[in-house]
mmCIF file of C-alpha atoms and ligand atoms in Angstrom:
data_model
loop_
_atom_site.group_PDB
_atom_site.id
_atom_site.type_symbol
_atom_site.label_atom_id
_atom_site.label_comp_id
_atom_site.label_asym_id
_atom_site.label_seq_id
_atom_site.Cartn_x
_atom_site.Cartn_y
_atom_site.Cartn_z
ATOM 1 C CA UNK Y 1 0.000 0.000 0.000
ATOM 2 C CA UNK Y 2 1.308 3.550 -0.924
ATOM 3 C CA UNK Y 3 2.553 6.159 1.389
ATOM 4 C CA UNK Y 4 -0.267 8.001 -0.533
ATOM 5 C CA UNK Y 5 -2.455 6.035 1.424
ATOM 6 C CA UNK Y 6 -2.230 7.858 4.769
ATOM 7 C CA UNK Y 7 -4.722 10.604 4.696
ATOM 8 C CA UNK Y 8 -7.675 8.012 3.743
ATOM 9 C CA UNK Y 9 -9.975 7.025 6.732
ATOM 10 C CA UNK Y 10 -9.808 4.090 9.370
ATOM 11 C CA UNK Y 11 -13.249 2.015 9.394
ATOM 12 C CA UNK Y 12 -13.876 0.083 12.958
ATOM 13 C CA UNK Y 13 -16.975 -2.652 13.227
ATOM 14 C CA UNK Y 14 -18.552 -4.668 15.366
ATOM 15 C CA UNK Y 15 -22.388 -5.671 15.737
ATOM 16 C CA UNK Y 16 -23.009 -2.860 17.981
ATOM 17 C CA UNK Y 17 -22.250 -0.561 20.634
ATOM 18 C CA UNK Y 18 -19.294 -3.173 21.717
ATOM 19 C CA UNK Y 19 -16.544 -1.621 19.538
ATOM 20 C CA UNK Y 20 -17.370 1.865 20.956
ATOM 21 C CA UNK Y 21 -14.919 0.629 23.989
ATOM 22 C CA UNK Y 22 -12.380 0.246 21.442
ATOM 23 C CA UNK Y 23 -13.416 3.150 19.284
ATOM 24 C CA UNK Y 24 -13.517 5.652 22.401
ATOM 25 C CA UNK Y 25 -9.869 5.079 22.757
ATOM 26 C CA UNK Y 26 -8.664 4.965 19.557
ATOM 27 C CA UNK Y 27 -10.049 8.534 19.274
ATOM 28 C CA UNK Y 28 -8.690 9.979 22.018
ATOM 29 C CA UNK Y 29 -5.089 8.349 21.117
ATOM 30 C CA UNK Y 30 -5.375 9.171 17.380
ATOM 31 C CA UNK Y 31 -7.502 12.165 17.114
ATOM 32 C CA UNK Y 32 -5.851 13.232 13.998
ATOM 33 C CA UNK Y 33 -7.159 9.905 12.434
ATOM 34 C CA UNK Y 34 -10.314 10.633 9.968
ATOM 35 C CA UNK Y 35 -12.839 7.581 11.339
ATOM 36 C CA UNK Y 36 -15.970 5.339 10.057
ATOM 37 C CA UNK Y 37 -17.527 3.090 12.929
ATOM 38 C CA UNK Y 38 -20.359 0.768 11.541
ATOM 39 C CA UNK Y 39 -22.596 -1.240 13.876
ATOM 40 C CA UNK Y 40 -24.293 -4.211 12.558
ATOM 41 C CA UNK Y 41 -27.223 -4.179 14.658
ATOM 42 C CA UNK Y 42 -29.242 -5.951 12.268
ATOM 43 C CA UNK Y 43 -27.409 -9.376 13.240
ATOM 44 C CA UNK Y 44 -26.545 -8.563 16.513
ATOM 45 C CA UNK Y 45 -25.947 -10.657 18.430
ATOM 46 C CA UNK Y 46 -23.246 -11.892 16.562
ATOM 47 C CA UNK Y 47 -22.135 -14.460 19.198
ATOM 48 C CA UNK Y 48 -24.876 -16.693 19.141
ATOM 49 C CA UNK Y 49 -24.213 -17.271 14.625
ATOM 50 C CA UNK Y 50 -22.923 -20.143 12.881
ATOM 51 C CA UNK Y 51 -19.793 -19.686 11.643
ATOM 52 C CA UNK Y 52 -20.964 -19.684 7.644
ATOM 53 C CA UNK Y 53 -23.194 -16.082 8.828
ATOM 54 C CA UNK Y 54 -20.403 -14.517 10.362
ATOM 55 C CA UNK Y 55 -17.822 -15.054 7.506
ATOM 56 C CA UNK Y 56 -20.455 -13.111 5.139
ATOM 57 C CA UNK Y 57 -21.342 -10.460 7.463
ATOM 58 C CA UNK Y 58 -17.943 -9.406 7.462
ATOM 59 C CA UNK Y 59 -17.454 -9.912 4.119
ATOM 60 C CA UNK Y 60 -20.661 -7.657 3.387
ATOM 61 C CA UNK Y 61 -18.543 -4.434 6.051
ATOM 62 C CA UNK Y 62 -15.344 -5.424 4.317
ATOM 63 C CA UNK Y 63 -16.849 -4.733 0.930
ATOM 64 C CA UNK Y 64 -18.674 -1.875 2.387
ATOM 65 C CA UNK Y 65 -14.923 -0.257 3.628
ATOM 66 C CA UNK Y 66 -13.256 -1.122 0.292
ATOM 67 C CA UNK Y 67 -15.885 1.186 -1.554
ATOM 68 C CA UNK Y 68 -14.668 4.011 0.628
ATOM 69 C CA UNK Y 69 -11.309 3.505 0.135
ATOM 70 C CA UNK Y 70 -10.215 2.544 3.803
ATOM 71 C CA UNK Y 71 -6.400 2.401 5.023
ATOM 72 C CA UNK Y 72 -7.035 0.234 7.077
ATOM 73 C CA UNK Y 73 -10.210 -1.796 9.084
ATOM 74 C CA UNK Y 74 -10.311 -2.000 12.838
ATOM 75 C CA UNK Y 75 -11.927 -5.615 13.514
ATOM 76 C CA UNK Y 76 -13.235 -4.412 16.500
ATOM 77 C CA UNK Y 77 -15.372 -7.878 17.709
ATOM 78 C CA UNK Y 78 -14.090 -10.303 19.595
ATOM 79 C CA UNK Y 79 -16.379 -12.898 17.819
ATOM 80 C CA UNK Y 80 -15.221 -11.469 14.395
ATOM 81 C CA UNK Y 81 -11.935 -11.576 14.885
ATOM 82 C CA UNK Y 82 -12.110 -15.204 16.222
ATOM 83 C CA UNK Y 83 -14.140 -16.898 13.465
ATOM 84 C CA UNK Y 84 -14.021 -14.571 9.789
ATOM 85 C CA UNK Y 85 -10.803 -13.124 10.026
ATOM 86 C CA UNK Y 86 -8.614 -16.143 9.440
ATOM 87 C CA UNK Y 87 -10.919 -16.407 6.552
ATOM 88 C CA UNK Y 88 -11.212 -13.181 4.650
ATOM 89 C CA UNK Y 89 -7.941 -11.434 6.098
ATOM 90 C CA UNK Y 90 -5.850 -12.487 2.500
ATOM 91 C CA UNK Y 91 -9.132 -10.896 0.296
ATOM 92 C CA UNK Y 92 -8.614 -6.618 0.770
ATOM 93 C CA UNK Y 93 -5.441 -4.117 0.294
ATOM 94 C CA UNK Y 94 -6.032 -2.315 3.235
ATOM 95 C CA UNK Y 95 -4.582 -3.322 6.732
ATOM 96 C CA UNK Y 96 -6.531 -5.230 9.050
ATOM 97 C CA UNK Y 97 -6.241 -5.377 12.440
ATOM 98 C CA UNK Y 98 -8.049 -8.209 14.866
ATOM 99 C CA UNK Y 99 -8.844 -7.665 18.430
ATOM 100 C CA UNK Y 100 -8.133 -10.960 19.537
ATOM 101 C CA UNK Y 101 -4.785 -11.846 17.388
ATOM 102 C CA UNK Y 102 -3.161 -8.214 17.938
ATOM 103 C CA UNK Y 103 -3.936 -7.679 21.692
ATOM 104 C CA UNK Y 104 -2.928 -11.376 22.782
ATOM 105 C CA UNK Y 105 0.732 -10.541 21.260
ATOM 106 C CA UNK Y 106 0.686 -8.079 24.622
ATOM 107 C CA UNK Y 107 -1.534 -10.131 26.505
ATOM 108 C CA UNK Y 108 0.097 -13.351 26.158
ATOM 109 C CA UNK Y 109 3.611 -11.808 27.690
ATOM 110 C CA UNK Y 110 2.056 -11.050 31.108
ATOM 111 C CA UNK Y 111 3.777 -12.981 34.010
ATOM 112 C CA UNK Y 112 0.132 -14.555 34.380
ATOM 113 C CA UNK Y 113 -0.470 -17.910 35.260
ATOM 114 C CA UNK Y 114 -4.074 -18.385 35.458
ATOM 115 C CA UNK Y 115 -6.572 -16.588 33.241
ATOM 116 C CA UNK Y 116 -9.902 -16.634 32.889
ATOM 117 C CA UNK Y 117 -11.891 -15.483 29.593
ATOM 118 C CA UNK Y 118 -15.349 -14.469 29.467
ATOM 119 C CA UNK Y 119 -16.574 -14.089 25.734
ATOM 120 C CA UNK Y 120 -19.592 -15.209 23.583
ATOM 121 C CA UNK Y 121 -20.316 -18.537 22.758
ATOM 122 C CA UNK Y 122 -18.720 -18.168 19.096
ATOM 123 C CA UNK Y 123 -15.610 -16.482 20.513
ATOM 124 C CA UNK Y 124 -15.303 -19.408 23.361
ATOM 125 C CA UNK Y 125 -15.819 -22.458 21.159
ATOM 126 C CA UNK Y 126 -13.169 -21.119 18.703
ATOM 127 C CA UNK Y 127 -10.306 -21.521 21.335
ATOM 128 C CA UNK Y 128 -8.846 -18.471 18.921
ATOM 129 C CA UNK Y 129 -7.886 -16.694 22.732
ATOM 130 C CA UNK Y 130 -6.336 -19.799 24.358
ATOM 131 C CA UNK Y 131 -4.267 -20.472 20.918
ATOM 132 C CA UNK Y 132 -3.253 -17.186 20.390
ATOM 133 C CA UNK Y 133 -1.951 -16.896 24.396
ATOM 134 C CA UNK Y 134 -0.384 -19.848 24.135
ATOM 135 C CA UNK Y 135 2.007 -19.129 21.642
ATOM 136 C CA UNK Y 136 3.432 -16.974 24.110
ATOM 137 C CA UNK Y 137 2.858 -18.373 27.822
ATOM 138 C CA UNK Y 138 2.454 -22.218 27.269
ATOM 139 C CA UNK Y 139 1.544 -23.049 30.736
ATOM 140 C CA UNK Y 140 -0.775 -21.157 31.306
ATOM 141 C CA UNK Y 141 -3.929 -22.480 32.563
ATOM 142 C CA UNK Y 142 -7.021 -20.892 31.166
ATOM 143 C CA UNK Y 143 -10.942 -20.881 32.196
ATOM 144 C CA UNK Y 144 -13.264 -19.948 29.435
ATOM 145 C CA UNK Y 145 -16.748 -19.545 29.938
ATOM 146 C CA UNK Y 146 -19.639 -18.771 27.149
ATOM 147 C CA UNK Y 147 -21.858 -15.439 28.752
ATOM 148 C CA UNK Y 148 -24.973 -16.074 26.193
ATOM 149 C CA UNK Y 149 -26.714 -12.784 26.494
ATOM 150 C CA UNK Y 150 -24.220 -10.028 27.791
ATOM 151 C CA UNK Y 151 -24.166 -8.189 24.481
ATOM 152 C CA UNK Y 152 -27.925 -8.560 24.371
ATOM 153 C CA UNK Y 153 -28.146 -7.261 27.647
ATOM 154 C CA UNK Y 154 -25.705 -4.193 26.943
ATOM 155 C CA UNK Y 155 -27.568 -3.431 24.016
ATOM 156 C CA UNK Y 156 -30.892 -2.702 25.848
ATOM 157 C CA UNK Y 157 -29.380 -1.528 28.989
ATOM 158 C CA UNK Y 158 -30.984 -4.298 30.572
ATOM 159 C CA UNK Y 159 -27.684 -4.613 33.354
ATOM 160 C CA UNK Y 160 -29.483 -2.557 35.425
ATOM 161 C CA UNK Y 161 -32.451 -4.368 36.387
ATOM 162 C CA UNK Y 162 -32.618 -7.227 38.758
ATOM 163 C CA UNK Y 163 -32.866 -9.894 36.150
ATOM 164 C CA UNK Y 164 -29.806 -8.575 34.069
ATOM 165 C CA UNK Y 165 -27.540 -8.136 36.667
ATOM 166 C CA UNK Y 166 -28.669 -11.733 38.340
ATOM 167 C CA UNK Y 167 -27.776 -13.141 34.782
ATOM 168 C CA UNK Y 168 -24.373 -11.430 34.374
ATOM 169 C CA UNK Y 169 -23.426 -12.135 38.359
ATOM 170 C CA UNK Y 170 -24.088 -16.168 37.273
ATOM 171 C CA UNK Y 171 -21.797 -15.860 34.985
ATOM 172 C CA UNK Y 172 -19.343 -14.492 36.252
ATOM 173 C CA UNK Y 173 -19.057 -16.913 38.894
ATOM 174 C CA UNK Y 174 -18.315 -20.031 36.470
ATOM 175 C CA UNK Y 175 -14.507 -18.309 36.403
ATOM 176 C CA UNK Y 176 -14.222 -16.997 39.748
ATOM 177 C CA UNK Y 177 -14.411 -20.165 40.987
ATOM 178 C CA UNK Y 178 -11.324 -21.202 39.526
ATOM 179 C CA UNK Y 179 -9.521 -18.022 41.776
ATOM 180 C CA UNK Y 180 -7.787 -16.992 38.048
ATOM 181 C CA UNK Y 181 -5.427 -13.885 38.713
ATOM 182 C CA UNK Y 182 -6.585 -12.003 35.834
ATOM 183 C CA UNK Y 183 -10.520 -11.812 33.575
ATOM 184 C CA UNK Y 184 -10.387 -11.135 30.008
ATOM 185 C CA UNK Y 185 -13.575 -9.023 29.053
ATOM 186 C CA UNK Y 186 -13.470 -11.165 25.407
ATOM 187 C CA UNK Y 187 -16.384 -9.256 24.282
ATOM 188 C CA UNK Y 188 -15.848 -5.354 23.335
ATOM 189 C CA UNK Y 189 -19.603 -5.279 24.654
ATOM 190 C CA UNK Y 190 -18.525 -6.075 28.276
ATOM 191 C CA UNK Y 191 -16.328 -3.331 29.441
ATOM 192 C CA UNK Y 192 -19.818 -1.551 29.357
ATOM 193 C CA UNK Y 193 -20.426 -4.033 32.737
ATOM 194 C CA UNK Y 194 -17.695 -3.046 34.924
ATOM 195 C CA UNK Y 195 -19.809 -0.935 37.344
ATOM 196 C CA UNK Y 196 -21.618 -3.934 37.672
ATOM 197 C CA UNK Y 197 -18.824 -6.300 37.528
ATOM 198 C CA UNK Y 198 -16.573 -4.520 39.979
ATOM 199 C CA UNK Y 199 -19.555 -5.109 42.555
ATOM 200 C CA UNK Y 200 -18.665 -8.646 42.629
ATOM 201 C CA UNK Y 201 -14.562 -8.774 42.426
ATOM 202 C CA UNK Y 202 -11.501 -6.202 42.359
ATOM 203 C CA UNK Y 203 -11.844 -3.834 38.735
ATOM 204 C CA UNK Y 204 -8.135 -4.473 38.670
ATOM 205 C CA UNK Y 205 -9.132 -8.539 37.690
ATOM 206 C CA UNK Y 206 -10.160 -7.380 34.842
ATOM 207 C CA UNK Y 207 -7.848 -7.152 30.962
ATOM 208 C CA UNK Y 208 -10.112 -5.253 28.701
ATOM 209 C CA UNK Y 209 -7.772 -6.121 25.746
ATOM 210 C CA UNK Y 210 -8.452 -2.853 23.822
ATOM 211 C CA UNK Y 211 -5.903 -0.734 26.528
ATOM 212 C CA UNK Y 212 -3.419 -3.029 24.289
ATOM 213 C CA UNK Y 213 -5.100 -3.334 20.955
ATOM 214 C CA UNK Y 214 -5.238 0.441 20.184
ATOM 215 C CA UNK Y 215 -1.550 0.630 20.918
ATOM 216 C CA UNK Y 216 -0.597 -1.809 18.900
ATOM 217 C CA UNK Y 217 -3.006 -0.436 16.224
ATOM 218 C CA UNK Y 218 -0.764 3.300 16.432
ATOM 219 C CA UNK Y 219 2.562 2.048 16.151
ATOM 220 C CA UNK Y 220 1.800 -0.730 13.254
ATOM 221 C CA UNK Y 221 0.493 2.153 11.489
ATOM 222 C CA UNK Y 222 3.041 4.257 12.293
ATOM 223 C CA UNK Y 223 5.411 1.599 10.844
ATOM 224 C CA UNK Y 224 3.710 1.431 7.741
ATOM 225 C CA UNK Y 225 4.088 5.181 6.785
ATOM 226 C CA UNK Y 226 0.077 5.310 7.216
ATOM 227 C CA UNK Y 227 -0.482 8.033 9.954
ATOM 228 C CA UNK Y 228 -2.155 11.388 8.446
ATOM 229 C CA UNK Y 229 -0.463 13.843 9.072
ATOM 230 C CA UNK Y 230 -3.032 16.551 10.495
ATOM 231 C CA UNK Y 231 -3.081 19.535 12.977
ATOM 232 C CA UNK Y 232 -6.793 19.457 12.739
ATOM 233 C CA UNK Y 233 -9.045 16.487 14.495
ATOM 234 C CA UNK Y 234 -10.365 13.775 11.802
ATOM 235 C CA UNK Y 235 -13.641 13.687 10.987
ATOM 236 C CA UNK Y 236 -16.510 10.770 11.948
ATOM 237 C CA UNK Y 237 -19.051 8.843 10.169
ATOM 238 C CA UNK Y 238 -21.081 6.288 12.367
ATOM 239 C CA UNK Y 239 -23.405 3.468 10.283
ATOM 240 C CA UNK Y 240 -25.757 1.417 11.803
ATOM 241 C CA UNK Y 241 -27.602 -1.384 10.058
ATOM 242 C CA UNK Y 242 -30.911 -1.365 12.200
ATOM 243 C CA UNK Y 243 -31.616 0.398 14.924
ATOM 244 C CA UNK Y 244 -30.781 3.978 15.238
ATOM 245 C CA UNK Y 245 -31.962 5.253 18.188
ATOM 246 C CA UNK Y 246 -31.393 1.741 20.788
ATOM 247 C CA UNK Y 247 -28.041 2.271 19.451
ATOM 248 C CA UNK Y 248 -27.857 6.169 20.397
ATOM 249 C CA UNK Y 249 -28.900 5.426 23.680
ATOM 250 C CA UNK Y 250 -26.620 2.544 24.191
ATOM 251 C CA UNK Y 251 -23.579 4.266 22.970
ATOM 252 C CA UNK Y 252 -23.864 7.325 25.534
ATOM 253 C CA UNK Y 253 -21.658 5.163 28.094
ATOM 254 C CA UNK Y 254 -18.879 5.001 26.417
ATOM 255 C CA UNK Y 255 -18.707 7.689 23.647
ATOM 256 C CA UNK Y 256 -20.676 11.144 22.415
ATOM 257 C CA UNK Y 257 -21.197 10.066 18.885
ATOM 258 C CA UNK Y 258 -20.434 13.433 17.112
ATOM 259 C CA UNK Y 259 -23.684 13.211 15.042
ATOM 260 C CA UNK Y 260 -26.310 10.516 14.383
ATOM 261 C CA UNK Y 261 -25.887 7.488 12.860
ATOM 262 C CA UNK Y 262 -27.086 6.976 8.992
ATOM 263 C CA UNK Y 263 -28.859 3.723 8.707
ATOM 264 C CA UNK Y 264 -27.066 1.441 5.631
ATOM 265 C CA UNK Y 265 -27.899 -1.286 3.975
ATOM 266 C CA UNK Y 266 -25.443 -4.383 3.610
ATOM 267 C CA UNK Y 267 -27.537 -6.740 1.093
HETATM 268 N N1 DGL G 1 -18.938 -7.210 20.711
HETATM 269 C C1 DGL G 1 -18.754 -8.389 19.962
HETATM 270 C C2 DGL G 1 -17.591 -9.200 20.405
HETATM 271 O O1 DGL G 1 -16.601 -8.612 20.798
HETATM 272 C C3 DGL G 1 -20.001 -9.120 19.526
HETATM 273 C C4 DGL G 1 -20.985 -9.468 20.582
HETATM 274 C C5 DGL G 1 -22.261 -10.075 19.996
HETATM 275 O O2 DGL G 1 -22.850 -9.435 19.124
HETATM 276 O O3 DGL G 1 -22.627 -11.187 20.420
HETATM 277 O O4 DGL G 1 -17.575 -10.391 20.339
#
């Protein structure tokens, strides 16, 4: 990719609000950076798809990115990352950066020796987290447990009634029990949890991988030549594929979108 390249924008995705907690801090490191988030809240959740579904709908935002002539796209879904990106990663020019794959190159050099991991079901059953850890801390021993509807629930704001917090407080137990020294938040949804969260155990537990994944992001592109070179703050575009307003109201607790979303179309 050309030098030229640098002043074209970065596009970010997930299926919803979740890669806000990335997007939020990519911002505020990068504000130079002009930026395209798109939610795909017309398949959310993606965590409960088959694996065939989840290839296409990131084919469908990959396509979507290479019409507007993208630097680079921010894969910024746990779930994603795990299950499509191994399979389209070879298909685009632009750069492509995975949560999982680029944060567990930090991640996976901790002095940690017990981890737990709590992610969606697709994320879990991929073992993409324990492979990708393991090819830097072999022994570590890791507890992985499936939360079904946390993204649901962060999506509808549902962790603050009695039901959604008794949901996301059963969960969490199937890895504290195991006394791990350290909780991956797998899911960009779930860093939207830790008031609730840090009810139950010590914030500190927590690794929401994208402190390490927008780093990594800055300096690869740095690297390449492909930072723009701007006095002036990048502009934003936000796309939503259902949903508008849910995901207006969502958003608020991690990011003032700088103006509302336009609702797109995929095929
Ligand atoms: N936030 C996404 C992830 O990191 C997707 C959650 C979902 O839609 O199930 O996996």
């Amino acid at each position: 990719m050309s030098t030229s390249m640098a002043n074209n924008s970065i596009g970010f995705f997930d299926s919803g609000v979740g890669g806000l907690t990335v997007y939020s801090k990519f911002r505020k490191l990068m504000p130079q950076e002009n930026c395209l988030y798109l939610g795909d809240t017309v398949h959310m959740p993606y965590g409960n798809k088959t694996r065939e579904e989840l290839i296409s709908y990131a084919r469908a935002i990959m396509d979507f990115y290479q019409k507007k002539e993208v630097k680079a796209v921010v894969i910024a879904c746990n779930t994603s990352s795990s299950v499509a990106y191994d399979v389209i990663k070879d298909d685009y020019d632009f750069e492509i950066y995975p949560i999982i794959q680029n944060s567990c190159e930090v991640i996976g050099q901790l002095p940690i020796k017990s981890l737990g991991l709590l992610a969606t079901k697709a994320t879990v059953e991929s073992g993409v987290y324990e492979r990708e850890i393991k090819k830097y801390n072999k022994n570590i021993e890791i507890y992985s447990h499936s939360c079904i509807n946390w993204a649901k629930i962060v999506e509808g704001k549902e962790q603050y009634t009695q039901a959604g917090e008794d949901e996301i407080v059963a969960d969490l137990k199937n890895v504290l029990k195991y006394e791990p020294e350290k909780i991956i938040l797998g899911c960009t949804h779930y860093p939207y949890l830790m008031d609730i969260l840090s009810k139950y155990t010590a914030p500190e537990k927590f690794i929401d991988p994208a402190e390490y994944f927008v780093n990594y992001i800055k300096t690869d592109l740095e690297e390449k030549g492909l930072i723009r070179e701007a006095v002036t703050n990048g502009e934003e575009s936000v796309f939503v594929t259902a949903n508008i307003a849910s995901f207006v109201t969502a958003s608020k607790m991690f990011y003032n979108l700088e103006s509302v979303p336009s609702l797109v179309n995929l095929g």
